[in-house]
mmCIF file of C-alpha atoms in Angstrom:
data_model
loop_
_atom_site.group_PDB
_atom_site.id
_atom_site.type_symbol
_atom_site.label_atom_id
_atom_site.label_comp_id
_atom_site.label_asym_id
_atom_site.label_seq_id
_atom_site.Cartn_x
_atom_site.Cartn_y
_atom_site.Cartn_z
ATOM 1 C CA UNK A 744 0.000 0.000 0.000
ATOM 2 C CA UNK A 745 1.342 3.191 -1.000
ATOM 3 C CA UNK A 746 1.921 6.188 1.424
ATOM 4 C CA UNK A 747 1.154 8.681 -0.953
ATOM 5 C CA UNK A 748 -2.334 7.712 -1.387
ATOM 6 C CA UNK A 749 -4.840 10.557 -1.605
ATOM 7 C CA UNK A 750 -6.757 8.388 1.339
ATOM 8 C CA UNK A 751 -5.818 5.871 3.074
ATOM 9 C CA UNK A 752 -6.847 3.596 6.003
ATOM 10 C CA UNK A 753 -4.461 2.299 8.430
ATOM 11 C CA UNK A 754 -5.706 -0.678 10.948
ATOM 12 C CA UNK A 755 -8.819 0.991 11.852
ATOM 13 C CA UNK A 756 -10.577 -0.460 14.766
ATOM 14 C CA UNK A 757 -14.333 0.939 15.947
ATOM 15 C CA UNK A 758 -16.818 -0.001 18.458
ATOM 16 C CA UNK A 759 -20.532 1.476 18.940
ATOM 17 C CA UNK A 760 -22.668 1.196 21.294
ATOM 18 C CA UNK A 761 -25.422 -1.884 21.434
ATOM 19 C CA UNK A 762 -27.981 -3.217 23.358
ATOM 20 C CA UNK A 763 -25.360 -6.109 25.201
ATOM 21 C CA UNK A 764 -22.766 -3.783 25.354
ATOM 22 C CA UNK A 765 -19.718 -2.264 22.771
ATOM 23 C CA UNK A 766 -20.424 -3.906 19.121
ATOM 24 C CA UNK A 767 -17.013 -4.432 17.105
ATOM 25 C CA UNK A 768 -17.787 -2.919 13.830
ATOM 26 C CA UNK A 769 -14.375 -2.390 12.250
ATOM 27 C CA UNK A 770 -11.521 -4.629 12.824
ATOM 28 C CA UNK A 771 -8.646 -3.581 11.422
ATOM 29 C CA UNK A 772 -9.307 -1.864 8.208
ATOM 30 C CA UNK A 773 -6.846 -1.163 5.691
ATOM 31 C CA UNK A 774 -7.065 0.819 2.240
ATOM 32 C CA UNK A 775 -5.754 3.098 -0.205
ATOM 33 C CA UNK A 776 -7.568 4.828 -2.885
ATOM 34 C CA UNK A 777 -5.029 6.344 -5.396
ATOM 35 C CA UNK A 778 -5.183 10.371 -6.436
ATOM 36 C CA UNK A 779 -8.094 10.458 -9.403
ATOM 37 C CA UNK A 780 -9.130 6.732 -8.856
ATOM 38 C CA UNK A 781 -12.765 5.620 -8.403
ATOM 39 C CA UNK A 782 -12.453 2.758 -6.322
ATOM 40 C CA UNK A 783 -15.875 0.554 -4.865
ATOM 41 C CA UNK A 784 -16.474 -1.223 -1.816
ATOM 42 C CA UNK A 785 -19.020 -4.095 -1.729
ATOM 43 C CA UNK A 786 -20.175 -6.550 1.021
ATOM 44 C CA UNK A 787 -22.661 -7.950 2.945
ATOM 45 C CA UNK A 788 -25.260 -5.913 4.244
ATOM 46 C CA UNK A 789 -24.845 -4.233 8.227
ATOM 47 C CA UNK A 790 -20.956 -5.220 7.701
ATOM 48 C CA UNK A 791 -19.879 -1.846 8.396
ATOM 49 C CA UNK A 792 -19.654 0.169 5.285
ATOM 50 C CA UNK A 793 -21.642 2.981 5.981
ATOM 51 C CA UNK A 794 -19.802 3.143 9.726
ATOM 52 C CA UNK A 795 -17.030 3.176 7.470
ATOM 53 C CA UNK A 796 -17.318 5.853 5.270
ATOM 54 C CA UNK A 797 -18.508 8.113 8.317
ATOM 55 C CA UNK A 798 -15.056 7.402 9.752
ATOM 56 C CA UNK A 799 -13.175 8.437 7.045
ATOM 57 C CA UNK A 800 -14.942 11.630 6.654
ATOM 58 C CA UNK A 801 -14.758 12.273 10.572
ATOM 59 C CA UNK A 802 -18.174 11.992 11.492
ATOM 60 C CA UNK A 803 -17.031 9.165 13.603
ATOM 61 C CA UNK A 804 -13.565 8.557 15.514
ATOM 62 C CA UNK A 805 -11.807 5.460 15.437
ATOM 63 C CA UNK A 806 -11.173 3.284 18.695
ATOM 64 C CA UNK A 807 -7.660 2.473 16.750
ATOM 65 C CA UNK A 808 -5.569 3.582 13.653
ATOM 66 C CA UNK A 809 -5.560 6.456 11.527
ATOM 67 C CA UNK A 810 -6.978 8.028 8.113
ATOM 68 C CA UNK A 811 -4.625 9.487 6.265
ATOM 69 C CA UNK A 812 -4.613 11.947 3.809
ATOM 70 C CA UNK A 813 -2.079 12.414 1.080
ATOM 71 C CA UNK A 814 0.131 10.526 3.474
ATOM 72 C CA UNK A 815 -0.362 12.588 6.950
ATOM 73 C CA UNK A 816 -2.385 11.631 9.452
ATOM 74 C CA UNK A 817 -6.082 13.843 9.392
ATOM 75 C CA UNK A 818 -7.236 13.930 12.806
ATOM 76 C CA UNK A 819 -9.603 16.901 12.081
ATOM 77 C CA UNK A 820 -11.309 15.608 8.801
ATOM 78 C CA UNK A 821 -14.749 17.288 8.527
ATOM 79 C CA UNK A 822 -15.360 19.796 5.622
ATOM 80 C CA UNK A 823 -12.168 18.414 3.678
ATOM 81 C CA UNK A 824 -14.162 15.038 2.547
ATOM 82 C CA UNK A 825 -17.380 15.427 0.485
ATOM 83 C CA UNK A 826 -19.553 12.220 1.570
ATOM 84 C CA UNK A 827 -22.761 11.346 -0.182
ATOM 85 C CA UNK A 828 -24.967 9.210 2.120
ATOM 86 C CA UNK A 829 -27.829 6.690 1.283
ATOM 87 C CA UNK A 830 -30.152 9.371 1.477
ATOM 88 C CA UNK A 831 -29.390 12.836 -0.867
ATOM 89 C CA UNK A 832 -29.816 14.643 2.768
ATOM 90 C CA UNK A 833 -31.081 17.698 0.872
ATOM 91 C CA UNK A 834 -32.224 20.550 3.007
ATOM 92 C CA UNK A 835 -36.014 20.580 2.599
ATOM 93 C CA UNK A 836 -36.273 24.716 3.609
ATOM 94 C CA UNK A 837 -33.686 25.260 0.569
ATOM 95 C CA UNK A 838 -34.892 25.338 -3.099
ATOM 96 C CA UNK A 839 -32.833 22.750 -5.300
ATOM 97 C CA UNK A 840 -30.579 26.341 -6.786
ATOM 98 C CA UNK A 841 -30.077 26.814 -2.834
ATOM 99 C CA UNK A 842 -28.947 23.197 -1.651
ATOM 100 C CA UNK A 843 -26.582 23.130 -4.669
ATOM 101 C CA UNK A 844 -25.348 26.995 -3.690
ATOM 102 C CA UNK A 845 -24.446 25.114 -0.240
ATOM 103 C CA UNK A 846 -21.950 23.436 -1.277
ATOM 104 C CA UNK A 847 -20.145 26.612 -2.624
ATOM 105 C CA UNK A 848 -21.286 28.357 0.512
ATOM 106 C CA UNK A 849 -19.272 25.979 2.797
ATOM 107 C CA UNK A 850 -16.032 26.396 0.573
ATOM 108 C CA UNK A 851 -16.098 30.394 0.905
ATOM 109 C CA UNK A 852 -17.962 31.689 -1.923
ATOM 110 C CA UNK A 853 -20.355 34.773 -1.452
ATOM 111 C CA UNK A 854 -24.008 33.599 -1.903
ATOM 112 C CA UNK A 855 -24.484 35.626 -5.022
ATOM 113 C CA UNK A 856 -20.833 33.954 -6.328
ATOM 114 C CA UNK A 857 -22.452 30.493 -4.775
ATOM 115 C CA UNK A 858 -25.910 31.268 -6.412
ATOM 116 C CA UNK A 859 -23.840 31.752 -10.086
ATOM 117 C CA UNK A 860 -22.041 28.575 -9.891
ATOM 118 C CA UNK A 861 -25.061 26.867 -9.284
ATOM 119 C CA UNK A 862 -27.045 27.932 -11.761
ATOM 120 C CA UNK A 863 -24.413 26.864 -13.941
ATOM 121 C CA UNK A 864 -24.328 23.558 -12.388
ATOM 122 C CA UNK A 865 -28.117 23.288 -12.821
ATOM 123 C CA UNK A 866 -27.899 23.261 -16.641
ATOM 124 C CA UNK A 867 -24.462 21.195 -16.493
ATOM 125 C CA UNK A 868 -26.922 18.251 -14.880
ATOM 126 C CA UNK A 869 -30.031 18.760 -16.582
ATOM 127 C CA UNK A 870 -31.951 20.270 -13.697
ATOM 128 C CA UNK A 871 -33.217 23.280 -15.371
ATOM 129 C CA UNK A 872 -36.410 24.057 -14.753
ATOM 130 C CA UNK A 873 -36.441 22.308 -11.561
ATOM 131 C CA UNK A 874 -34.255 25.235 -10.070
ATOM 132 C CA UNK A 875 -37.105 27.100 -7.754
ATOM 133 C CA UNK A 876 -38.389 23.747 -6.568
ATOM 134 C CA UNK A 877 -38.178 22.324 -3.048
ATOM 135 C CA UNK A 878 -36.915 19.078 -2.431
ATOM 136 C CA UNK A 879 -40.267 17.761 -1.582
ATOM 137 C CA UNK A 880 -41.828 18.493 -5.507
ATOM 138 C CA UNK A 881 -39.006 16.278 -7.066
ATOM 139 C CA UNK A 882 -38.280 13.203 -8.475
ATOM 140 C CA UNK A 883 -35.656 10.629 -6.732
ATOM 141 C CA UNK A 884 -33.656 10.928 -9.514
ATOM 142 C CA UNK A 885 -33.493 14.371 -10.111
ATOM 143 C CA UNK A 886 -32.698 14.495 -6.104
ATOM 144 C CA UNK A 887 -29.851 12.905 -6.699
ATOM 145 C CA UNK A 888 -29.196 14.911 -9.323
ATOM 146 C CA UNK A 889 -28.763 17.908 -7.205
ATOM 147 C CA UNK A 890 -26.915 15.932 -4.110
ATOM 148 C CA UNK A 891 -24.259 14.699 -6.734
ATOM 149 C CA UNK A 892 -23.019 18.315 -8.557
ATOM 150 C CA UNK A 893 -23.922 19.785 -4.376
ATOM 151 C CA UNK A 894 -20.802 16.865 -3.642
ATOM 152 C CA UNK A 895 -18.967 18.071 -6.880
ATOM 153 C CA UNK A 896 -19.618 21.953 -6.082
ATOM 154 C CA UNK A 897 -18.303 21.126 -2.657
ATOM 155 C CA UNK A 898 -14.647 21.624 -3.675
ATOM 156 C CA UNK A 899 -13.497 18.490 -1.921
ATOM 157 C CA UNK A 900 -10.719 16.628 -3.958
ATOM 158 C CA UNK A 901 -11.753 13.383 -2.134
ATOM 159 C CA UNK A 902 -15.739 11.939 -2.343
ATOM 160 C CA UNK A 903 -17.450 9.224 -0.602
ATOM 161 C CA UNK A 904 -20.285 7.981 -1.965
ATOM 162 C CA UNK A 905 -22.849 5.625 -0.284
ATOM 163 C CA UNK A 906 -25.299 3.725 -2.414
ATOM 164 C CA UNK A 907 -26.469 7.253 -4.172
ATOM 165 C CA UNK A 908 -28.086 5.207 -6.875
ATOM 166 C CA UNK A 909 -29.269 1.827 -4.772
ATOM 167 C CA UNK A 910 -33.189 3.581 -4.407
ATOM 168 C CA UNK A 911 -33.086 4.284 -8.234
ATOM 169 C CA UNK A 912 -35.319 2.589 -10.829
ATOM 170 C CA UNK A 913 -33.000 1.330 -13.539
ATOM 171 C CA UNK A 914 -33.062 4.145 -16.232
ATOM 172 C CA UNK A 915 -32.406 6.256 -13.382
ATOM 173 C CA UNK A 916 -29.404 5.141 -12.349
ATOM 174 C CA UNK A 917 -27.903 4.165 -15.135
ATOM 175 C CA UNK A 918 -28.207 8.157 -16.126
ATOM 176 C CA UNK A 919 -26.741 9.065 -12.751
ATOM 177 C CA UNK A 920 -23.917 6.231 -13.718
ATOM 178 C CA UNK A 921 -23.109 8.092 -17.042
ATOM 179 C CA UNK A 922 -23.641 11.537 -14.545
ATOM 180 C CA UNK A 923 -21.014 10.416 -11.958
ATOM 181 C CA UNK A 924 -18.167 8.749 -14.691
ATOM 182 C CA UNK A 925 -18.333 12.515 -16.962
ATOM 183 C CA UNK A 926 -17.822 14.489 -13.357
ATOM 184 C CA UNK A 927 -15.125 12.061 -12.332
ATOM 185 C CA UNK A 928 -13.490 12.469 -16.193
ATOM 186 C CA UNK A 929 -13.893 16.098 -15.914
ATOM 187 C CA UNK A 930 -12.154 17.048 -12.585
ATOM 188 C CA UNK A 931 -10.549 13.639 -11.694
ATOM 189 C CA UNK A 932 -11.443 13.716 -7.583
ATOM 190 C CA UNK A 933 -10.587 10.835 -5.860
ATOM 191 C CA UNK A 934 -14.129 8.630 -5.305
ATOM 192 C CA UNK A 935 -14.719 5.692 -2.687
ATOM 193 C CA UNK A 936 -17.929 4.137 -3.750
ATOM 194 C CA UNK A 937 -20.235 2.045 -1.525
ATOM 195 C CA UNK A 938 -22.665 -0.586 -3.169
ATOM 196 C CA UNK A 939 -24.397 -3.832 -3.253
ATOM 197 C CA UNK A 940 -24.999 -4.200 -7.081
ATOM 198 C CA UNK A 941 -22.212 -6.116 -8.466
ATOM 199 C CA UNK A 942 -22.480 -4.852 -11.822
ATOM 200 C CA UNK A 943 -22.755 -1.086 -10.579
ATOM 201 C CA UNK A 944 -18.838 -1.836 -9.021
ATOM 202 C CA UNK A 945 -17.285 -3.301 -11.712
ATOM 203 C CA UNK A 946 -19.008 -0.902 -14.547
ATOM 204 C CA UNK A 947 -17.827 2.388 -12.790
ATOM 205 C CA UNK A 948 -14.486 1.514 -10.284
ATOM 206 C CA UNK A 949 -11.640 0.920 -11.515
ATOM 207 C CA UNK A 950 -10.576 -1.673 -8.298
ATOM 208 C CA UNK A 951 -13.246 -3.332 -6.245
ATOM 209 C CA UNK A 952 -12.364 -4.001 -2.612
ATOM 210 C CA UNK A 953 -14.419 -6.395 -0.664
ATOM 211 C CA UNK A 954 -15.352 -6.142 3.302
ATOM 212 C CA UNK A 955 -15.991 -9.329 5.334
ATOM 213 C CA UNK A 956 -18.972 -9.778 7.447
ATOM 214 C CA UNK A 957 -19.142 -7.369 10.923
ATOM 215 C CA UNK A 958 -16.891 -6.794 12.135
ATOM 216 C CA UNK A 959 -15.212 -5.907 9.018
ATOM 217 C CA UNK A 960 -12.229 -5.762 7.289
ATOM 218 C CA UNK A 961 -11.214 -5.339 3.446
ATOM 219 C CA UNK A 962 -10.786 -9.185 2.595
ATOM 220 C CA UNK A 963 -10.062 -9.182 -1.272
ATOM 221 C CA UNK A 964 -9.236 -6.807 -3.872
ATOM 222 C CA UNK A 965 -10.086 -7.108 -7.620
ATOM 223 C CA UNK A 966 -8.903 -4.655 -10.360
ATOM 224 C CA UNK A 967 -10.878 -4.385 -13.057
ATOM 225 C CA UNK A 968 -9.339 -3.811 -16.294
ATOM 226 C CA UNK A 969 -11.559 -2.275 -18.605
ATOM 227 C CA UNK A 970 -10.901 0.591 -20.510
ATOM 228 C CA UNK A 971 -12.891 4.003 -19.676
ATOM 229 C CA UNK A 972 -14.976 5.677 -20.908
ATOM 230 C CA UNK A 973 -17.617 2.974 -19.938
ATOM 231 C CA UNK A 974 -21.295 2.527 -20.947
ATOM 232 C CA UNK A 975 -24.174 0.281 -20.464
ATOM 233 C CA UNK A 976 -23.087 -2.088 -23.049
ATOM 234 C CA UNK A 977 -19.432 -2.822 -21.061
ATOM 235 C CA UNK A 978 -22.013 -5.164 -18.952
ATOM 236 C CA UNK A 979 -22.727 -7.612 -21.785
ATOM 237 C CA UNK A 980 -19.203 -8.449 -22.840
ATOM 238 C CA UNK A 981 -17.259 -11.485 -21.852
ATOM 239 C CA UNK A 982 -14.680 -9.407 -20.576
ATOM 240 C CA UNK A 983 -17.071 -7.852 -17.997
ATOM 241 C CA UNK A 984 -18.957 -11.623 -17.574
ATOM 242 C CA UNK A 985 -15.342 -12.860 -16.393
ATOM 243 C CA UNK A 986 -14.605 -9.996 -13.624
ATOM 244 C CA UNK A 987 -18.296 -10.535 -12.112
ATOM 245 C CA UNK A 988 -17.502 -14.316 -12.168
ATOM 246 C CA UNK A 989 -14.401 -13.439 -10.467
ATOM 247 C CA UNK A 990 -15.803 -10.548 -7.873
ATOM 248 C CA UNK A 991 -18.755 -13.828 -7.095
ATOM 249 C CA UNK A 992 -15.773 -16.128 -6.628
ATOM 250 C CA UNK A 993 -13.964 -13.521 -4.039
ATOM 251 C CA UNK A 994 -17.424 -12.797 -2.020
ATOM 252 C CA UNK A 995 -18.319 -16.337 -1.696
ATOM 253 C CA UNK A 996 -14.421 -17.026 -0.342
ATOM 254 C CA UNK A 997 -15.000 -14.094 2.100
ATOM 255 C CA UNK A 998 -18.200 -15.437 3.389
ATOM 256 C CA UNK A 999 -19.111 -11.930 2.193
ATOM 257 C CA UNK A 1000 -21.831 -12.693 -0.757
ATOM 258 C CA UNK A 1001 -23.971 -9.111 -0.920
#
């Protein structure tokens, strides 16, 4: 594993609290994620993802062991980590222009500067027309919309990303796929990408890394050579049939199947 990483994970150890007492939830956790990769995590579900990705973006501390980032130990992480949950966490007083200003707000901009780059956003992800709407009047999709270029507009050079596309229906997501893989082209941020769909990992990451069942650990690693730029039809060529036979093979050795 290479020091230089852009983030990195070194032995990290957590415990929360449970009904019987202190739950082990991570166990020694090690990763890197390369400057300008797109890496995914998969594994089973209530393994410790989530707890993980809240770690590394310092809403949680760890019991043991360190995140690192570009090599130096980040004890104070918050506001330097853009992290996507589950949910697109919008602000539901905020218009959709508004939550996206946020995200310039946060990094220093003046609200009419933050205001401008939003609106620019906007028509960059096909929201306009949707600008004066609360999050209540919109779609899923185009809720995710605005929580993905809010990430981007953000600032943050590193972005964790928790199932954003897992409540999707399929034409949905697989916009938001072509969405994410043109921002991550564009300005090349360094991505950590939690999912359960198999396909999802291995059509947008360019390694897959694969947790064991709580508490976890990274238990296998599979890079996946395919050539980007990546579309739908990457899923229906032997190439791609051989790395998900592979990623199956690695899960069911990890007791980990998602």
């Amino acid at each position: 594993m290479s020091e230089t990483a852009a983030l990195s994970a070194r032995d990290l150890y957590l415990e929360l609290p449970g009904d019987g007492g202190p739950v082990p939830v991570l166990d020694g956790v090690d990763l890197d994620v390369q400057r300008g990769e797109l890496v995914a995590i998969i594994g089973p579900s209530g393994c410790g993802k989530s707890t993980l990705l809240s770690t590394l973006a310092g809403l949680l501390e760890p019991d043991d062991g360190d995140v690192l980032l570009d090599g130096h130990r980040a004890a104070s992480r918050l506001g330097l980590i853009s992290l996507m949950p589950q949910t697109d966490a919008l602000l539901p007083w905020r218009t959709l222009r508004e939550n996206i200003a946020l995200g310039g707000e946060l990094r220093g901009l003046s609200r009419a500067g933050a205001r401008q780059r939003a609106a620019e956003l906007i028509s960059a992800y096909g929201l306009t027309g949707h600008e004066h709407h609360y999050p209540h009047a919109l779609s899923g999709g185009l809720r995710q919309r605005a929580a993905l270029a809010r990430a981007l507009e953000a600032g943050n050079s590193v972005w964790l990303l928790d199932e954003p596309f897992g409540a999707l229906d399929a034409l949905t997501r697989a916009a938001l796929h072509r969405e994410l893989l043109a921002a991550w082209s564009r300005h090349r941020p360094t991505v950590l990408l939690v999912t359960h769909d198999l396909d999802e990992a291995l059509l947008l990451a360019s390694r897959v890394l694969v947790c064991g069942p709580r508490p976890t650990r990274v238990v296998a690693e599979l890079d996946v050579d395919l050539p980007y730029p990546r579309a739908a039809g990457t899923t229906t060529t032997p190439a791609f049939a051989d790395l998900k036979r592979r990623l199956l093979a690695a899960l069911g050795r990890a007791g980990a199947m998602a």
